[in-house]
JSON list of C-alpha atoms in Angstrom, two decimals:
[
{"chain": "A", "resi": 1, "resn": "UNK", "atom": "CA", "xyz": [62.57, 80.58, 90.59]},
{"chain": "A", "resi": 2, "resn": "UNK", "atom": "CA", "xyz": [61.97, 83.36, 93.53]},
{"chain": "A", "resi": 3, "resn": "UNK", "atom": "CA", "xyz": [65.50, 84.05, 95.15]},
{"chain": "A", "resi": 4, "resn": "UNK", "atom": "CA", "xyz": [65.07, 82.93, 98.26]},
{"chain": "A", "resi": 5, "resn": "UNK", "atom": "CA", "xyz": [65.54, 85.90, 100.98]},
{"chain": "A", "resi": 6, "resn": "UNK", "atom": "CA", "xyz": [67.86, 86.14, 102.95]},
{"chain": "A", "resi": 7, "resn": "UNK", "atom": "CA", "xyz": [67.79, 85.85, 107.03]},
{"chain": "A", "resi": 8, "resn": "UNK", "atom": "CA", "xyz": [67.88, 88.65, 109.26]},
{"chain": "A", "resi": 9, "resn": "UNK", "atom": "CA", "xyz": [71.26, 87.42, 110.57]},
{"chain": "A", "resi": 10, "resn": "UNK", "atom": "CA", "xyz": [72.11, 86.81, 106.67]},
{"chain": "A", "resi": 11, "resn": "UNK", "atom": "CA", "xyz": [71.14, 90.68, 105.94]},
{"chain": "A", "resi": 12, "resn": "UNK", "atom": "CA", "xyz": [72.89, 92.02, 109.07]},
{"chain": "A", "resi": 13, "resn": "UNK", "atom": "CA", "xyz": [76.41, 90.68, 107.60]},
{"chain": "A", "resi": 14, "resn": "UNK", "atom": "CA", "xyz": [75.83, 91.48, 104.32]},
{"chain": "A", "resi": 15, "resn": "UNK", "atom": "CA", "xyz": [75.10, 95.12, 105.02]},
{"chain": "A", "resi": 16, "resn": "UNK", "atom": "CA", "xyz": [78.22, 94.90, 107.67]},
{"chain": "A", "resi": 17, "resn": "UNK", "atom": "CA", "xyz": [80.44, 93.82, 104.39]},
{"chain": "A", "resi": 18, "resn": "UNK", "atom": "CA", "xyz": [79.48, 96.53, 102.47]},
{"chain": "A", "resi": 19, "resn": "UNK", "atom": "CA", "xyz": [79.40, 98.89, 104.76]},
{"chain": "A", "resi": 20, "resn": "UNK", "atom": "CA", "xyz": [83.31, 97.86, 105.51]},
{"chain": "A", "resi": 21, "resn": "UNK", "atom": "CA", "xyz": [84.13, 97.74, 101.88]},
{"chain": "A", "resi": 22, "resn": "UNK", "atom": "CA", "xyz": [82.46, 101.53, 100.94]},
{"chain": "A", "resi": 23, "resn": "UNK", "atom": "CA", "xyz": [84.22, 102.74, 104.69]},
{"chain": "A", "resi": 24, "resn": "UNK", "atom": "CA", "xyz": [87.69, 101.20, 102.80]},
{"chain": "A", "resi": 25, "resn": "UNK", "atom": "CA", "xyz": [87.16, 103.24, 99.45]},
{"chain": "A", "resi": 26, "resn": "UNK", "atom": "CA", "xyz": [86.37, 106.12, 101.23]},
{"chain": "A", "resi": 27, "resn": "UNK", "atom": "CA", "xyz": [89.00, 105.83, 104.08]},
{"chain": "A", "resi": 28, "resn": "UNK", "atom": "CA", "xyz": [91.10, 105.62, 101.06]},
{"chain": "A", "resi": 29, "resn": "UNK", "atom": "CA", "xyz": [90.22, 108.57, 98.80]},
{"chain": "A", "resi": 30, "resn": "UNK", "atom": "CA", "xyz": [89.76, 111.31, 101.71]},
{"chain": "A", "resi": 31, "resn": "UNK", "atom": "CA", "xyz": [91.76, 109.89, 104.64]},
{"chain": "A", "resi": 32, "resn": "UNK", "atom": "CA", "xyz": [90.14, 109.19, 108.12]},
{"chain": "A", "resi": 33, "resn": "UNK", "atom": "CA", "xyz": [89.67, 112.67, 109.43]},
{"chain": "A", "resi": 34, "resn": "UNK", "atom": "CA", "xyz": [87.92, 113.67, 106.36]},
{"chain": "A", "resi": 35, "resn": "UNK", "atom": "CA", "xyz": [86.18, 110.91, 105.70]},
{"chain": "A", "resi": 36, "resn": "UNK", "atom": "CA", "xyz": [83.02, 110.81, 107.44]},
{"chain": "A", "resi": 37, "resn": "UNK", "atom": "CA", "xyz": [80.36, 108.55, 108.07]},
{"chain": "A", "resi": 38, "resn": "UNK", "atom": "CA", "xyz": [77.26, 110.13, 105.70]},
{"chain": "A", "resi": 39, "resn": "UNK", "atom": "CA", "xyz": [80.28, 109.76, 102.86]},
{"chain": "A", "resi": 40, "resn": "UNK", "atom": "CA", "xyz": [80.69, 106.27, 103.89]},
{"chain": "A", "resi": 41, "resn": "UNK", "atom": "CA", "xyz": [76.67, 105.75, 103.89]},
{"chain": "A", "resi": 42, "resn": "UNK", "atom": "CA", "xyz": [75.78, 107.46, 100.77]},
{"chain": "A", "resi": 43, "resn": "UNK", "atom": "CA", "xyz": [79.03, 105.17, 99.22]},
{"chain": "A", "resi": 44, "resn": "UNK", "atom": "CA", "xyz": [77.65, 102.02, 100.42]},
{"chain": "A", "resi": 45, "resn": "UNK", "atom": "CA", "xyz": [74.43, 103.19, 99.03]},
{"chain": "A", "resi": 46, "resn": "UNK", "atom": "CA", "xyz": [72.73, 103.20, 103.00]},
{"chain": "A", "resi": 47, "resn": "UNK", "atom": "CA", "xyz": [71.11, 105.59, 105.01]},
{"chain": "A", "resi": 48, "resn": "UNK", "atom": "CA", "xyz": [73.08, 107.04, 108.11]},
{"chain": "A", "resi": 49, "resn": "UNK", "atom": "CA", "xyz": [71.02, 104.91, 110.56]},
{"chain": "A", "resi": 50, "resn": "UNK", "atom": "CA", "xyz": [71.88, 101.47, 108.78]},
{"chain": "A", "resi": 51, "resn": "UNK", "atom": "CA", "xyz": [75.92, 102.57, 109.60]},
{"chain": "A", "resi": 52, "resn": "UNK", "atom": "CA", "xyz": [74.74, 103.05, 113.18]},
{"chain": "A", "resi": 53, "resn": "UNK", "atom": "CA", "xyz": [73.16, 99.65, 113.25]},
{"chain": "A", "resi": 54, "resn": "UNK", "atom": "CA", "xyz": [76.61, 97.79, 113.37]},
{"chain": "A", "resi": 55, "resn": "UNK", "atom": "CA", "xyz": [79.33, 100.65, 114.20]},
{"chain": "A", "resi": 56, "resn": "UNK", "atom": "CA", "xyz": [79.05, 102.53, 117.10]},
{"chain": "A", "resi": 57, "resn": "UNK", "atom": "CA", "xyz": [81.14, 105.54, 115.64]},
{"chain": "A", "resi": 58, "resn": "UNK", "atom": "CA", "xyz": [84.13, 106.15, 112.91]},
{"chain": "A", "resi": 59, "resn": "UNK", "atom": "CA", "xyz": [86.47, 104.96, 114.90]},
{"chain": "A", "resi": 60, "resn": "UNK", "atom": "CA", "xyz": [84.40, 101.74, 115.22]},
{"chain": "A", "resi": 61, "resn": "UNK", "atom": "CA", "xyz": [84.28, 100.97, 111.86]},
{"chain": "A", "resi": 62, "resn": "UNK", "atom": "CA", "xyz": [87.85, 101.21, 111.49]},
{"chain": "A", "resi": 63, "resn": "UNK", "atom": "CA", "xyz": [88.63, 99.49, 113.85]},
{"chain": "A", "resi": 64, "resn": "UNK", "atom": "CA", "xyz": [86.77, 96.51, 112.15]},
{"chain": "A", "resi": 65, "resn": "UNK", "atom": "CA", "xyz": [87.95, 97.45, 108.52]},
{"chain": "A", "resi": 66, "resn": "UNK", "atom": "CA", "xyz": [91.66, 96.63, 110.49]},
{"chain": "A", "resi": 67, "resn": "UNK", "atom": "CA", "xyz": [90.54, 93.53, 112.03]},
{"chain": "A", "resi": 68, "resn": "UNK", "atom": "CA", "xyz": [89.40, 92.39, 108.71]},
{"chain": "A", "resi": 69, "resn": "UNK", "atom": "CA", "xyz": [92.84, 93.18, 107.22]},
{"chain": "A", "resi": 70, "resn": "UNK", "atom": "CA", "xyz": [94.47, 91.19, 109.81]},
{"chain": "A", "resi": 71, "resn": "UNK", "atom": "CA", "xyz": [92.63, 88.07, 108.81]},
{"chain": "A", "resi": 72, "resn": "UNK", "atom": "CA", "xyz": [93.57, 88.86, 105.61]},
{"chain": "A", "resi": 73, "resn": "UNK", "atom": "CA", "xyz": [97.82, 89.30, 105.94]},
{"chain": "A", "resi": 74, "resn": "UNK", "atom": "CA", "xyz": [97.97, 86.25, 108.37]},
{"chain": "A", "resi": 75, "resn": "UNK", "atom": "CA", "xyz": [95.97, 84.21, 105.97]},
{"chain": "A", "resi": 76, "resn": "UNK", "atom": "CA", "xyz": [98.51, 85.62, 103.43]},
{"chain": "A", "resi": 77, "resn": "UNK", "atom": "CA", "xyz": [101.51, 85.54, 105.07]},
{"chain": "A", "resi": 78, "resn": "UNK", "atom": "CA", "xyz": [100.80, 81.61, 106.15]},
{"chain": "A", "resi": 79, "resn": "UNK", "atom": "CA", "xyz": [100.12, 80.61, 102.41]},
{"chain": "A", "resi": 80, "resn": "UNK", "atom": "CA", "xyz": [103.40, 82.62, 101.50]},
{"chain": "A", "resi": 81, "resn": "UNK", "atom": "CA", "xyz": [106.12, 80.56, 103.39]},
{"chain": "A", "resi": 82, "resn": "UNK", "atom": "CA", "xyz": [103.93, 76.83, 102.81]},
{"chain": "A", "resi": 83, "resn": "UNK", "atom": "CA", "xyz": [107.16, 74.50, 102.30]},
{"chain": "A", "resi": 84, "resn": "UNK", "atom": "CA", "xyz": [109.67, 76.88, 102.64]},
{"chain": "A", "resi": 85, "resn": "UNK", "atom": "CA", "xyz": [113.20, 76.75, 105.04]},
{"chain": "A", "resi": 86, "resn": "UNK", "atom": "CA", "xyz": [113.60, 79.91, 107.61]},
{"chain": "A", "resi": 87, "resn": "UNK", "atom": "CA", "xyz": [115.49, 82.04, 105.10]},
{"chain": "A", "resi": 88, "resn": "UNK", "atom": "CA", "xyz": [113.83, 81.08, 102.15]},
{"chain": "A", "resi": 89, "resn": "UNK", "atom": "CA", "xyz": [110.63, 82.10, 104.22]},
{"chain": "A", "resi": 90, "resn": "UNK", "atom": "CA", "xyz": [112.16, 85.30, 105.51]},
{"chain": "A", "resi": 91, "resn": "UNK", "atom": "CA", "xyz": [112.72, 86.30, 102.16]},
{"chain": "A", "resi": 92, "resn": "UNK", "atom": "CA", "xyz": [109.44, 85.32, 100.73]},
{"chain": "A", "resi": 93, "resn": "UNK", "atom": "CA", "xyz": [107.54, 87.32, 103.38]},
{"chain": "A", "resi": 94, "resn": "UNK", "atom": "CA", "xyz": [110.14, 90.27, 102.46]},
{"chain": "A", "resi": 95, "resn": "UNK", "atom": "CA", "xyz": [108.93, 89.96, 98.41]},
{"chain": "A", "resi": 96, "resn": "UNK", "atom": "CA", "xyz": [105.41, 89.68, 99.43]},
{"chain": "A", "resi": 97, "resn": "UNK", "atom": "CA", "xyz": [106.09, 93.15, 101.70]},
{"chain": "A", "resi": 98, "resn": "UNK", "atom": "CA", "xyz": [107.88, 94.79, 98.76]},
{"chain": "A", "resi": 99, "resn": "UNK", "atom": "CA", "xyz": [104.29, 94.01, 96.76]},
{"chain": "A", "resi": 100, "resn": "UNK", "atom": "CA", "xyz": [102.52, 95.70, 99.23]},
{"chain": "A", "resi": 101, "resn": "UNK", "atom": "CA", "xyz": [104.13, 98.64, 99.14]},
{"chain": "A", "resi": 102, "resn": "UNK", "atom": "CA", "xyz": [103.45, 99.54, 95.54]},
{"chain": "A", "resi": 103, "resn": "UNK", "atom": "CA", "xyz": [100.28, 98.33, 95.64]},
{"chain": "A", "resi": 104, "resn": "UNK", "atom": "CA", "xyz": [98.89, 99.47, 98.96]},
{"chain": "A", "resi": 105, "resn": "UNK", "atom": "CA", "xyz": [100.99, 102.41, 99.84]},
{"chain": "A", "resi": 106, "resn": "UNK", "atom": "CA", "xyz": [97.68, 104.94, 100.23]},
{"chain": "A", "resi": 107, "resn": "UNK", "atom": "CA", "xyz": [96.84, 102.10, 102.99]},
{"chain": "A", "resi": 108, "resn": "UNK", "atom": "CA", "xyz": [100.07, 102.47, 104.99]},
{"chain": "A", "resi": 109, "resn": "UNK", "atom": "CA", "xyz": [99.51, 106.29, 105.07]},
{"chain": "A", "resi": 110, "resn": "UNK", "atom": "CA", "xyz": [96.06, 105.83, 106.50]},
{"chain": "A", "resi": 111, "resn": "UNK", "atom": "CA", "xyz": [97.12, 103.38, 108.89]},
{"chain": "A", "resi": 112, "resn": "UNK", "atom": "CA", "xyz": [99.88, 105.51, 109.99]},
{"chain": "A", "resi": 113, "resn": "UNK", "atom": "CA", "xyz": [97.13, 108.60, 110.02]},
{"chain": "A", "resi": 114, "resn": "UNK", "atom": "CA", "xyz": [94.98, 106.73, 112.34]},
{"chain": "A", "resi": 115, "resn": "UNK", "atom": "CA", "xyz": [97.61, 105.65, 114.90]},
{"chain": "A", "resi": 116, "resn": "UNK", "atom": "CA", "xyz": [98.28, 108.83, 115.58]},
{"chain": "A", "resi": 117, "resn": "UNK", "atom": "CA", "xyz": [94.49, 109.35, 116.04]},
{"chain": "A", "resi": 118, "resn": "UNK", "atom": "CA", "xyz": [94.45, 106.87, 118.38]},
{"chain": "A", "resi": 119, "resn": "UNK", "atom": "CA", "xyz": [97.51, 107.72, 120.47]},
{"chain": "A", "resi": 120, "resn": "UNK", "atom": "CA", "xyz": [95.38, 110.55, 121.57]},
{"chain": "A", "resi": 121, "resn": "UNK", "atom": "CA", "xyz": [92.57, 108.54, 122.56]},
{"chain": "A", "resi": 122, "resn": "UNK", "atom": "CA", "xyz": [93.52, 106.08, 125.18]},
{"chain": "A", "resi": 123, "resn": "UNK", "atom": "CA", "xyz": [90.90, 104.14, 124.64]},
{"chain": "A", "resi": 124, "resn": "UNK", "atom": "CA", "xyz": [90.77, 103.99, 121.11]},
{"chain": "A", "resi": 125, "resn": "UNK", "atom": "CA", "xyz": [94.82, 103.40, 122.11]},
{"chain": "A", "resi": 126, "resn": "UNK", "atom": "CA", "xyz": [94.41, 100.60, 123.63]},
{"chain": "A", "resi": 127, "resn": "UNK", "atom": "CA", "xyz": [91.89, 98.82, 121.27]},
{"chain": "A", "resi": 128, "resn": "UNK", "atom": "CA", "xyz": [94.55, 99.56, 118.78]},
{"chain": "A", "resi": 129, "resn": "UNK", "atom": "CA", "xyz": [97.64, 98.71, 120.81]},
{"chain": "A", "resi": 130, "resn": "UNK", "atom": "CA", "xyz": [95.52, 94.97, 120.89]},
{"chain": "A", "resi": 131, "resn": "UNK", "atom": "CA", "xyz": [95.04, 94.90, 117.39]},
{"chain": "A", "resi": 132, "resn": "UNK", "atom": "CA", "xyz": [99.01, 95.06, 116.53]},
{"chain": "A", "resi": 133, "resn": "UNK", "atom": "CA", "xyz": [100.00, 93.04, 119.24]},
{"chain": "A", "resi": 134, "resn": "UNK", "atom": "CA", "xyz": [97.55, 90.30, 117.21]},
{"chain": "A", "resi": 135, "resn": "UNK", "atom": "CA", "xyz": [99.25, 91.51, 113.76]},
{"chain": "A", "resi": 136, "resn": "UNK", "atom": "CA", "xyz": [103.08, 90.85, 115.48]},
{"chain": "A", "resi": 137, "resn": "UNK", "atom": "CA", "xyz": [101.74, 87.51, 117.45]},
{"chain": "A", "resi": 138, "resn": "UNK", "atom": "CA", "xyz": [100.45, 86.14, 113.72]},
{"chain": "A", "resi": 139, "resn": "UNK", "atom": "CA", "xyz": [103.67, 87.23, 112.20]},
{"chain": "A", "resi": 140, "resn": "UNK", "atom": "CA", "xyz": [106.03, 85.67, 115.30]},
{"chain": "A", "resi": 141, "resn": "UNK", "atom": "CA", "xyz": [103.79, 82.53, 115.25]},
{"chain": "A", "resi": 142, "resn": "UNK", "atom": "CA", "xyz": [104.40, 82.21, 111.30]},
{"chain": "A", "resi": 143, "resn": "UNK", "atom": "CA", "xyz": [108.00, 82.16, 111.46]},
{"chain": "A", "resi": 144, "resn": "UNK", "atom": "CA", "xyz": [108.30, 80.21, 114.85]},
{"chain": "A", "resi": 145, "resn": "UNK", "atom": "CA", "xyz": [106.60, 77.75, 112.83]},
{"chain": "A", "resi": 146, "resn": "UNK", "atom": "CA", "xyz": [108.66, 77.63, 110.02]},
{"chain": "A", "resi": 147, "resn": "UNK", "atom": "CA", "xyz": [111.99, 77.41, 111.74]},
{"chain": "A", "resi": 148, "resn": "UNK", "atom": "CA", "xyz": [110.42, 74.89, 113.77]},
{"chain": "A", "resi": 149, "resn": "UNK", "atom": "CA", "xyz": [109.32, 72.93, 110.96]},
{"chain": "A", "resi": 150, "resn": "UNK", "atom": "CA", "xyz": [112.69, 73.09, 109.02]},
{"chain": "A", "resi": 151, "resn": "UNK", "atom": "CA", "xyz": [115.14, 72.22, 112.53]},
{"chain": "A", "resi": 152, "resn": "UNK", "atom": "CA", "xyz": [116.80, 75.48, 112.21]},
{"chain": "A", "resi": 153, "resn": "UNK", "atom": "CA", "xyz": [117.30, 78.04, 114.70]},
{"chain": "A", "resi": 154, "resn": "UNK", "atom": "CA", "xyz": [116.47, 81.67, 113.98]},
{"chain": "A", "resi": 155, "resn": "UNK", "atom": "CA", "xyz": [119.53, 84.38, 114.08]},
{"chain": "A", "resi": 156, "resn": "UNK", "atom": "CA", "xyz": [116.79, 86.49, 115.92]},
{"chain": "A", "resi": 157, "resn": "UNK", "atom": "CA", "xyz": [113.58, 84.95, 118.18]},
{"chain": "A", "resi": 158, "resn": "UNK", "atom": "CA", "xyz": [110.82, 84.58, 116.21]},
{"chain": "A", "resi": 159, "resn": "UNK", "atom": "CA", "xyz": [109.23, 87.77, 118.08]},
{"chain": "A", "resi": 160, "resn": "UNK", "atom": "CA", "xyz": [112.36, 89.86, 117.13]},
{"chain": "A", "resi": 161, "resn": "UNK", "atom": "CA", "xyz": [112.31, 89.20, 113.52]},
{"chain": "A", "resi": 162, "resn": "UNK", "atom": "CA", "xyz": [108.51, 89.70, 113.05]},
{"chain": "A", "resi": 163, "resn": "UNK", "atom": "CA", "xyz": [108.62, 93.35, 115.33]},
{"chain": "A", "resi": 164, "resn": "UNK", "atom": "CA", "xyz": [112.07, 94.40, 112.52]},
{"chain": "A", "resi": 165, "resn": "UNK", "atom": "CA", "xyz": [110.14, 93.17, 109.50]},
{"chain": "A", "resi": 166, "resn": "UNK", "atom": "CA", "xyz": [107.13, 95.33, 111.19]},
{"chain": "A", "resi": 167, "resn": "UNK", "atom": "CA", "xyz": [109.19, 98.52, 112.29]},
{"chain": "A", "resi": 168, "resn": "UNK", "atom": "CA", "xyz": [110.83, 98.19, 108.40]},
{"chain": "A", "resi": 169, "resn": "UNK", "atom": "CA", "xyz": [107.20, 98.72, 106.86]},
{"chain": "A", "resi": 170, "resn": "UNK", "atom": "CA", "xyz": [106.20, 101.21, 108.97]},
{"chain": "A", "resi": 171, "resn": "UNK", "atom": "CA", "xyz": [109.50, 103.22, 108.40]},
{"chain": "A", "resi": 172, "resn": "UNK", "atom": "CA", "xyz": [110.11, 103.26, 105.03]},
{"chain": "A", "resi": 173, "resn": "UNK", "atom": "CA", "xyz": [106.05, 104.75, 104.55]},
{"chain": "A", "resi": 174, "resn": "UNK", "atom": "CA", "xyz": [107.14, 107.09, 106.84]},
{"chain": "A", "resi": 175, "resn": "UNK", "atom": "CA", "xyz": [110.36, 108.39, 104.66]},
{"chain": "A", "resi": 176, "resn": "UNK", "atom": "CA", "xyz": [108.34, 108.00, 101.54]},
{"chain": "A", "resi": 177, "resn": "UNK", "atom": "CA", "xyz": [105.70, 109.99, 102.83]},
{"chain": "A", "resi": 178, "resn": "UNK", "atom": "CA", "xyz": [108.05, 112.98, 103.29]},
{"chain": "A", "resi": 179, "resn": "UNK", "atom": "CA", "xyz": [110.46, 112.33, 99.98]},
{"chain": "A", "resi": 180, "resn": "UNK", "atom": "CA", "xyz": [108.82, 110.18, 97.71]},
{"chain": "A", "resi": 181, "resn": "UNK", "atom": "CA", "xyz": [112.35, 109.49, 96.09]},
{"chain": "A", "resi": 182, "resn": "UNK", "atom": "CA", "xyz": [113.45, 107.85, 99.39]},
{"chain": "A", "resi": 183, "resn": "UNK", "atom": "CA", "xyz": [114.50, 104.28, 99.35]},
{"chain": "A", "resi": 184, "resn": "UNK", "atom": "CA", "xyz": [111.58, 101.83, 99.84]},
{"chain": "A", "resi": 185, "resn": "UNK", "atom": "CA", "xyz": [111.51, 98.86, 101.72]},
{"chain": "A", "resi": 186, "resn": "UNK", "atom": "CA", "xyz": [113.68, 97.01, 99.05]},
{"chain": "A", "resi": 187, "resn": "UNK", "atom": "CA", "xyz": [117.04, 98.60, 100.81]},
{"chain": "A", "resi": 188, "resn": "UNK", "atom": "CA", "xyz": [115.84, 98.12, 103.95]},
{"chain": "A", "resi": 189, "resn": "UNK", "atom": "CA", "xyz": [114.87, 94.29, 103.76]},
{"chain": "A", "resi": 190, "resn": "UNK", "atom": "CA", "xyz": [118.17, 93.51, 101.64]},
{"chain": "A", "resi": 191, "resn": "UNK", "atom": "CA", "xyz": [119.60, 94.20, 105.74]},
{"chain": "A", "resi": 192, "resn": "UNK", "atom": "CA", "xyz": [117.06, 91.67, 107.16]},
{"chain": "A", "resi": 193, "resn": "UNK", "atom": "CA", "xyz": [117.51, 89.09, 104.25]},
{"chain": "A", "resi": 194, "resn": "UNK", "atom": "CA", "xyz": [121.32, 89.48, 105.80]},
{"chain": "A", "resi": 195, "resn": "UNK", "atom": "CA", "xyz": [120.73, 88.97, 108.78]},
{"chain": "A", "resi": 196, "resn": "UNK", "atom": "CA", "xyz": [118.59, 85.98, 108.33]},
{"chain": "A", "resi": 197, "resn": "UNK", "atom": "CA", "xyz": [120.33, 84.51, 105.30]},
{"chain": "A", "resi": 198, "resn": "UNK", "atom": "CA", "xyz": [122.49, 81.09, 105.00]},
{"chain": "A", "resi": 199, "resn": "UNK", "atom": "CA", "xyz": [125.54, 82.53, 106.45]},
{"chain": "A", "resi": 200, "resn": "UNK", "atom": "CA", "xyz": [124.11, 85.18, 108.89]},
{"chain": "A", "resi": 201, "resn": "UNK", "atom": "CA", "xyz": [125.10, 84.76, 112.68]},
{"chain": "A", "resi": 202, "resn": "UNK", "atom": "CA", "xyz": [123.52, 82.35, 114.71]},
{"chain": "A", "resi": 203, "resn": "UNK", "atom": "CA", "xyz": [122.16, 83.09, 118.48]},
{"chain": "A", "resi": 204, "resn": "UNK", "atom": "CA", "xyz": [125.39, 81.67, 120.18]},
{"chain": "A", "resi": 205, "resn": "UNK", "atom": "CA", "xyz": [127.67, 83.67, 117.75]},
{"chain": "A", "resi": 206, "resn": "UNK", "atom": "CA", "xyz": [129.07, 80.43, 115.68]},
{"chain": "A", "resi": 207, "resn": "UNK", "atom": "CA", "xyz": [128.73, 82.68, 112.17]},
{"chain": "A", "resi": 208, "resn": "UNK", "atom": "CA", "xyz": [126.52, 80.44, 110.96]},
{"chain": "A", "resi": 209, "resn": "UNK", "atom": "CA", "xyz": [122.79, 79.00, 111.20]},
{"chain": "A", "resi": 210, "resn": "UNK", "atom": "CA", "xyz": [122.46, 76.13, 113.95]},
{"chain": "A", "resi": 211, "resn": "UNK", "atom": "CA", "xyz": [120.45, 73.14, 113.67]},
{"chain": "A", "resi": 212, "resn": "UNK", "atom": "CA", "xyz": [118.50, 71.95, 116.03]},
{"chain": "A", "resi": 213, "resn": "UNK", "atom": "CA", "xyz": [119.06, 68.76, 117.68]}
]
């Protein structure tokens, strides 16, 4: 049987996923100022003009290779606390951070590379200050929900907990980067799993968690 071809539209997505997965290997291996966009081509096995077709520069493709990761970590963070109570999700969302550290550390450093790219751009600064805000509203909404859903009350707003368990990632790259000995997030999320455990405070100070009424 003749595979049946695919559709223009069909083609253009195709050639956008590869394009995003050889622009993530390359990203990767060189970092984003080195990297460049005839490397990303020639990976994806493409001419130059076929990049141009669907990303308007470097930056541009980026900026969609993060999107795509978004997706991806709210899609994973919502399957990780399914059924859970707010600390038992708190601390699931902390083990599933601890895993991405080890296994996508060479991804937090190029993150971290290209926001200070884009801090220089303020443009490119702004498209970026969007994307996090979406990464921190998919976090807050995640654990909003659970509390909601178990009748507890957070020790922190939802939007508090999600910018620490954020600000922890981003830190603890950032010390590893310069002393690769440094503690990793484990240290650093045994405080939050404190602070959000059975007996941490509660909002109006009572030492424990409050229940909802």
């Amino acid at each position: 049987m003749t595979p049946q071809r695919l559709t223009r539209l069909e083609q253009n997505q195709r050639n956008r996923e590869l394009l995003l997965a050889a622009a993530r290997r390359v990203f990767l291996a060189r970092g984003y100022h080195a990297a460049t966009l005839e490397q990303i081509a020639d990976e994806a096995g493409f001419s130059k003009g076929v990049v141009y077709s669907q990303f308007e520069s470097k930056a541009d493709m980026f900026m969609a290779l993060l999107a795509q990761r978004i997706e991806q970590r709210a899609a994973e963070n919502s399957r990780a606390v399914e059924g859970a109570s707010g600390a038992e999700a708190i601390a699931r969302l902390r083990d599933q951070a601890l895993r991405r550290e080890e296994s996508e550390y060479d991804w937090g450093l190029l993150l971290i590379e290209f926001r200070v790219h884009a801090a220089r751009d303020p443009e490119l600064n702004r498209r970026y200050a969007a994307a996090h805000a979406r990464t921190l509203e998919g976090l807050q909404g995640v654990i909003g929900a659970v509390y909601e859903r178990s009748g507890e009350t957070p020790p922190l707003p939802p939007r508090q907990l999600a910018q620490f368990i954020l600000t922890l990632s981003v830190g603890t790259r950032l010390e590893r980067a310069v002393d690769p000995d440094a503690p990793g997030n484990s240290v650093a999320f045994e405080l939050l799993t404190r602070i959000t455990g059975p007996h941490a405070p509660s909002l109006d100070g009572a030492g424990q968690t409050r229940r909802l009424a």
